[in-house]
Short mmCIF file of N, CA and C in Angstrom, two decimals:
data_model
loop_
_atom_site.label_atom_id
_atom_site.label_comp_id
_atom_site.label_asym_id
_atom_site.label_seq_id
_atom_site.Cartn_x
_atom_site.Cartn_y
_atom_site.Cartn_z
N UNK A 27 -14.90 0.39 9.06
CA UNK A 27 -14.78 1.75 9.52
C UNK A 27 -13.55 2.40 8.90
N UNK A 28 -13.55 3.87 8.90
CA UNK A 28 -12.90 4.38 8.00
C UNK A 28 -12.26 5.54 8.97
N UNK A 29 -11.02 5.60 8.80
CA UNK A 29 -10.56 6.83 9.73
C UNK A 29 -9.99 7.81 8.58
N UNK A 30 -10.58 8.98 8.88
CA UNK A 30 -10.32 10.51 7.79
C UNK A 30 -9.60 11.09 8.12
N UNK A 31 -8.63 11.97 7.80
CA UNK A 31 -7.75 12.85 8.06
C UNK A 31 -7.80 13.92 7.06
N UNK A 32 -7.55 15.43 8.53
CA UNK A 32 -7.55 16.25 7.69
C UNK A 32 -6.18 17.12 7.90
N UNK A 33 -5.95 18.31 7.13
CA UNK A 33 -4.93 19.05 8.27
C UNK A 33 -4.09 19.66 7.24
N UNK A 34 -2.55 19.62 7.81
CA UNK A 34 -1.01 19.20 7.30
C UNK A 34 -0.12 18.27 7.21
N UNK A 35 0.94 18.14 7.43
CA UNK A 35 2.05 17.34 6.93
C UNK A 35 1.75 16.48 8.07
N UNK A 36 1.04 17.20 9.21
CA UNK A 36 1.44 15.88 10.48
C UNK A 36 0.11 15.20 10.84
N UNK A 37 -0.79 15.17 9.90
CA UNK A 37 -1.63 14.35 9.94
C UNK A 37 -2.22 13.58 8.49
N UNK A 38 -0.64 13.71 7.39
CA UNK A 38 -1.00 13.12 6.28
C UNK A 38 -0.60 11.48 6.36
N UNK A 39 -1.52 10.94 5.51
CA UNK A 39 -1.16 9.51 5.20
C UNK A 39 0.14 9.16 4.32
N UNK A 40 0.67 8.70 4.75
CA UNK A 40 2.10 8.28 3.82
C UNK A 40 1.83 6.61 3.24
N UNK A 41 2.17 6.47 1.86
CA UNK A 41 2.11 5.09 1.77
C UNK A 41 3.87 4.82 1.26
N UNK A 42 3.94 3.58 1.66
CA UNK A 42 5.51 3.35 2.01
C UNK A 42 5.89 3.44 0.23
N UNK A 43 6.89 3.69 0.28
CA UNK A 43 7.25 3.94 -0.83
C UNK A 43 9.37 3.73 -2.02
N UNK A 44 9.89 3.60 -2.62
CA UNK A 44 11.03 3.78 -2.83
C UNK A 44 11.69 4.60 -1.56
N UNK A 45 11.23 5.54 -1.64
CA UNK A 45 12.33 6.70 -0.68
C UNK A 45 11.65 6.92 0.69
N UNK A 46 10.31 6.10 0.76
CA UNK A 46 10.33 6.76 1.80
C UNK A 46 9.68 5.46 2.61
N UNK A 47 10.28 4.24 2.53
CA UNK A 47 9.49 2.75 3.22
C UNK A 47 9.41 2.89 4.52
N UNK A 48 9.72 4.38 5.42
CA UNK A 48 10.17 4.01 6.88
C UNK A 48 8.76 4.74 7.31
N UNK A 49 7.84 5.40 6.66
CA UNK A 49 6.85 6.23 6.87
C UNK A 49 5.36 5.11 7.80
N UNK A 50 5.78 4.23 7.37
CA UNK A 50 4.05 3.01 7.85
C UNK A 50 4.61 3.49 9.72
N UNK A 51 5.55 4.04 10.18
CA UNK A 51 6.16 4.05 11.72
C UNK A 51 4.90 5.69 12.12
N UNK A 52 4.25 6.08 10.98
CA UNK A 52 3.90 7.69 11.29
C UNK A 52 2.36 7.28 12.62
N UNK A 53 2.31 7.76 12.96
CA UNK A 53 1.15 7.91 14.03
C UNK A 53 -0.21 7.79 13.09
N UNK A 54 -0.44 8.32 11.99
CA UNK A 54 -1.42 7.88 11.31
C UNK A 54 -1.50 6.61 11.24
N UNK A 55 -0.47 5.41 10.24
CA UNK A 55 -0.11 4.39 10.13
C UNK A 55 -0.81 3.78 11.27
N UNK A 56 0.37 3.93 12.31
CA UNK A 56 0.18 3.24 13.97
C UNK A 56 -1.23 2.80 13.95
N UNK A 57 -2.06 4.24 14.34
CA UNK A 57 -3.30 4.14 14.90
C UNK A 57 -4.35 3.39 13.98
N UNK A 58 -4.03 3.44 12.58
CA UNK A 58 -5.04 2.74 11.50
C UNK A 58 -4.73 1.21 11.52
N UNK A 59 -3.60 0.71 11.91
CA UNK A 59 -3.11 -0.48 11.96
C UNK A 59 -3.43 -0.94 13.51
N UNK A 60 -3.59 0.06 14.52
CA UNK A 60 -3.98 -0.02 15.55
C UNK A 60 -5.44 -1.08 15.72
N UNK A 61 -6.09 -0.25 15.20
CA UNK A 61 -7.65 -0.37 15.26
C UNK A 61 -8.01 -1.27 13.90
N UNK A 62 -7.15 -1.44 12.78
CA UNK A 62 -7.77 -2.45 11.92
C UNK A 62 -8.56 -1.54 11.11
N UNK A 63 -8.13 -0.24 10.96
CA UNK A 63 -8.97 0.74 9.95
C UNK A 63 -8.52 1.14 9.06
N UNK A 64 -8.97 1.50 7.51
CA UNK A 64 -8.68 1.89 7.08
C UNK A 64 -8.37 3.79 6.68
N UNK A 65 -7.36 4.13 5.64
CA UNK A 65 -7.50 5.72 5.82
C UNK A 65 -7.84 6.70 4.41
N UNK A 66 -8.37 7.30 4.77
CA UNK A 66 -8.58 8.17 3.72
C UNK A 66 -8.37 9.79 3.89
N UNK A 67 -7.37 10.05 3.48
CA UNK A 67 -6.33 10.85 3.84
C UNK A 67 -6.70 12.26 2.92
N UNK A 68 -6.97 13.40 3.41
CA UNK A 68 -7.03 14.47 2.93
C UNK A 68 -6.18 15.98 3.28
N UNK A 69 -5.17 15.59 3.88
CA UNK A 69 -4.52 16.14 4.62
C UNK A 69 -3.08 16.55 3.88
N UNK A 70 -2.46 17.63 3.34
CA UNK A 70 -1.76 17.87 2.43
C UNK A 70 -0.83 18.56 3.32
N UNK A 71 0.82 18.28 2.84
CA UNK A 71 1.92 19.64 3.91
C UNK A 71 1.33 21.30 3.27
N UNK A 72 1.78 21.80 3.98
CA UNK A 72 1.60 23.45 3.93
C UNK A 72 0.00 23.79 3.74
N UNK A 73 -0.89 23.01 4.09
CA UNK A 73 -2.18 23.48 4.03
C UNK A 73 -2.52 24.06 4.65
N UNK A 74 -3.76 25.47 5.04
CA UNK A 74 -3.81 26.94 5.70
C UNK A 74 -5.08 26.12 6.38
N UNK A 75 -5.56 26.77 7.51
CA UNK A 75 -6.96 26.50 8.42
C UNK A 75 -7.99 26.05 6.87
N UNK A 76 -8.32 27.03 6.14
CA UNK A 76 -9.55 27.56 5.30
C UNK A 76 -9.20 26.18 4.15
N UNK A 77 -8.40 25.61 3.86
CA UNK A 77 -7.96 24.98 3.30
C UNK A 77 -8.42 23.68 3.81
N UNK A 78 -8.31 23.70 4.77
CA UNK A 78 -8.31 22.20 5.48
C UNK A 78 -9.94 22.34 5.82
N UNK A 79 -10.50 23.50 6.06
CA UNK A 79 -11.98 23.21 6.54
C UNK A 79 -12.62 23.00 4.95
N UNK A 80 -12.33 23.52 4.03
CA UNK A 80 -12.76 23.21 2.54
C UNK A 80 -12.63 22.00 2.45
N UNK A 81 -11.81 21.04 2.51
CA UNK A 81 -11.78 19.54 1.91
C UNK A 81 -12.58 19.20 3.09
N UNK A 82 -12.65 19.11 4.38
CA UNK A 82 -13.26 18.71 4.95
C UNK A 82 -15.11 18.91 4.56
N UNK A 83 -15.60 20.01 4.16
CA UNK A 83 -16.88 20.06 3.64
C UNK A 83 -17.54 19.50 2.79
N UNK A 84 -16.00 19.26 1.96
CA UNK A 84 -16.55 18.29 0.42
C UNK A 84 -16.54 16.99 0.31
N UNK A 85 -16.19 16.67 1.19
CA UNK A 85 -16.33 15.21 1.90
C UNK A 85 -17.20 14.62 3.15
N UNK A 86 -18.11 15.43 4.09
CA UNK A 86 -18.18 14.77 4.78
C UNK A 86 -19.31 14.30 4.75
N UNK A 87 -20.43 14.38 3.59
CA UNK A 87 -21.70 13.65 3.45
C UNK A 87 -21.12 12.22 3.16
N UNK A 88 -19.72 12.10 3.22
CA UNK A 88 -19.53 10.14 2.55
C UNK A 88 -18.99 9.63 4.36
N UNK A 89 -18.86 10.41 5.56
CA UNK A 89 -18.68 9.76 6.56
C UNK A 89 -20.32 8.77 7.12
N UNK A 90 -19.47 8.20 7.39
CA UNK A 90 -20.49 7.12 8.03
C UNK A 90 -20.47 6.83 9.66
N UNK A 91 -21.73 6.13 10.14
CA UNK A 91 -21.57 6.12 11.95
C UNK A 91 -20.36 5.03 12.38
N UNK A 92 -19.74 5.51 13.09
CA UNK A 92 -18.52 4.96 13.44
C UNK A 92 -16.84 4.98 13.04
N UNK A 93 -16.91 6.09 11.60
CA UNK A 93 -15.73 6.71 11.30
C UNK A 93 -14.89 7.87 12.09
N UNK A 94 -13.99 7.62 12.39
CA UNK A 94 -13.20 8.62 12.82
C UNK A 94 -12.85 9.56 11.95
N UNK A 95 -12.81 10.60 12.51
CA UNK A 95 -12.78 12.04 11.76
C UNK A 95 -11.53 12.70 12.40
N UNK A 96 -10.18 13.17 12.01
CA UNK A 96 -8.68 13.63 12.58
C UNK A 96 -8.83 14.68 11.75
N UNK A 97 -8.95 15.82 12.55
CA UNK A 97 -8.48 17.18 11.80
C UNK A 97 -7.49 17.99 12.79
N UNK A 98 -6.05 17.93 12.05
CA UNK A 98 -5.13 18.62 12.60
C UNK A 98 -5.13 19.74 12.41
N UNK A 99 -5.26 21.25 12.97
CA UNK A 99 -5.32 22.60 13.40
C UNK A 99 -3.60 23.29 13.01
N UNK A 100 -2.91 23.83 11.90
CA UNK A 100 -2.04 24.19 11.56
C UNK A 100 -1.75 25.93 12.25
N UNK A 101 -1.18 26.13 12.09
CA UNK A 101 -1.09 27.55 12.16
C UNK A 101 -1.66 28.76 11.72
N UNK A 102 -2.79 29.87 12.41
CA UNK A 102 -3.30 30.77 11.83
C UNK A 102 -3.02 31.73 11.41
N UNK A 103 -1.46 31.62 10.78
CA UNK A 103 -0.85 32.74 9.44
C UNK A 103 -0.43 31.87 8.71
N UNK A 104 -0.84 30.55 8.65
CA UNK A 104 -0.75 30.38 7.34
C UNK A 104 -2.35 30.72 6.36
N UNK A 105 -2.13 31.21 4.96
CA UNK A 105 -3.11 32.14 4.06
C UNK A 105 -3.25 31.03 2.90
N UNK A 106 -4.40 31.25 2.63
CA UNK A 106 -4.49 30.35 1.39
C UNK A 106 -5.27 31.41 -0.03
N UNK A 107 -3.86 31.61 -0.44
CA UNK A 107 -3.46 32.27 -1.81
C UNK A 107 -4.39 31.51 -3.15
N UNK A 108 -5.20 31.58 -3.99
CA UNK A 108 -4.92 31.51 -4.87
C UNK A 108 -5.06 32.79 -6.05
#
């Protein structure tokens, strides 16, 4: 089983890294290590509602029965410019 994430900064996957090894402590981490799941993380900082429901569309014919689906709800002024 596969747990998805969508959102902003507070529902992105961090993988531990040089600068940043203290990140596996994030609530994503937790809960995937929780349950023995893996993550597949689509969830970027400063991403707008319209933004986050877009990646979510283009992905979700690959969910399967029993994946968890996390979509964090950001703020509705943030605009997605391009």
């Amino acid at each position: 089983m596969t747990i998805w994430t969508f959102g902003d900064s507070f529902s992105k996957h961090f993988k531990p890294s040089k600068y940043f090894n203290h990140l596996e402590d994030s609530w994503v981490e937790r809960t995937a290590s929780n349950l023995g799941h893996n993550v597949k993380s689509f969830a970027r900082p400063l991403l707008t509602l319209e933004h986050t429901y877009h990646r979510f569309d283009d992905v979700r014919d690959q969910f399967l029965p029993n994946d968890i689906i996390i979509i964090a709800l950001t703020n509705v002024n943030r605009r997605w410019f391009w």
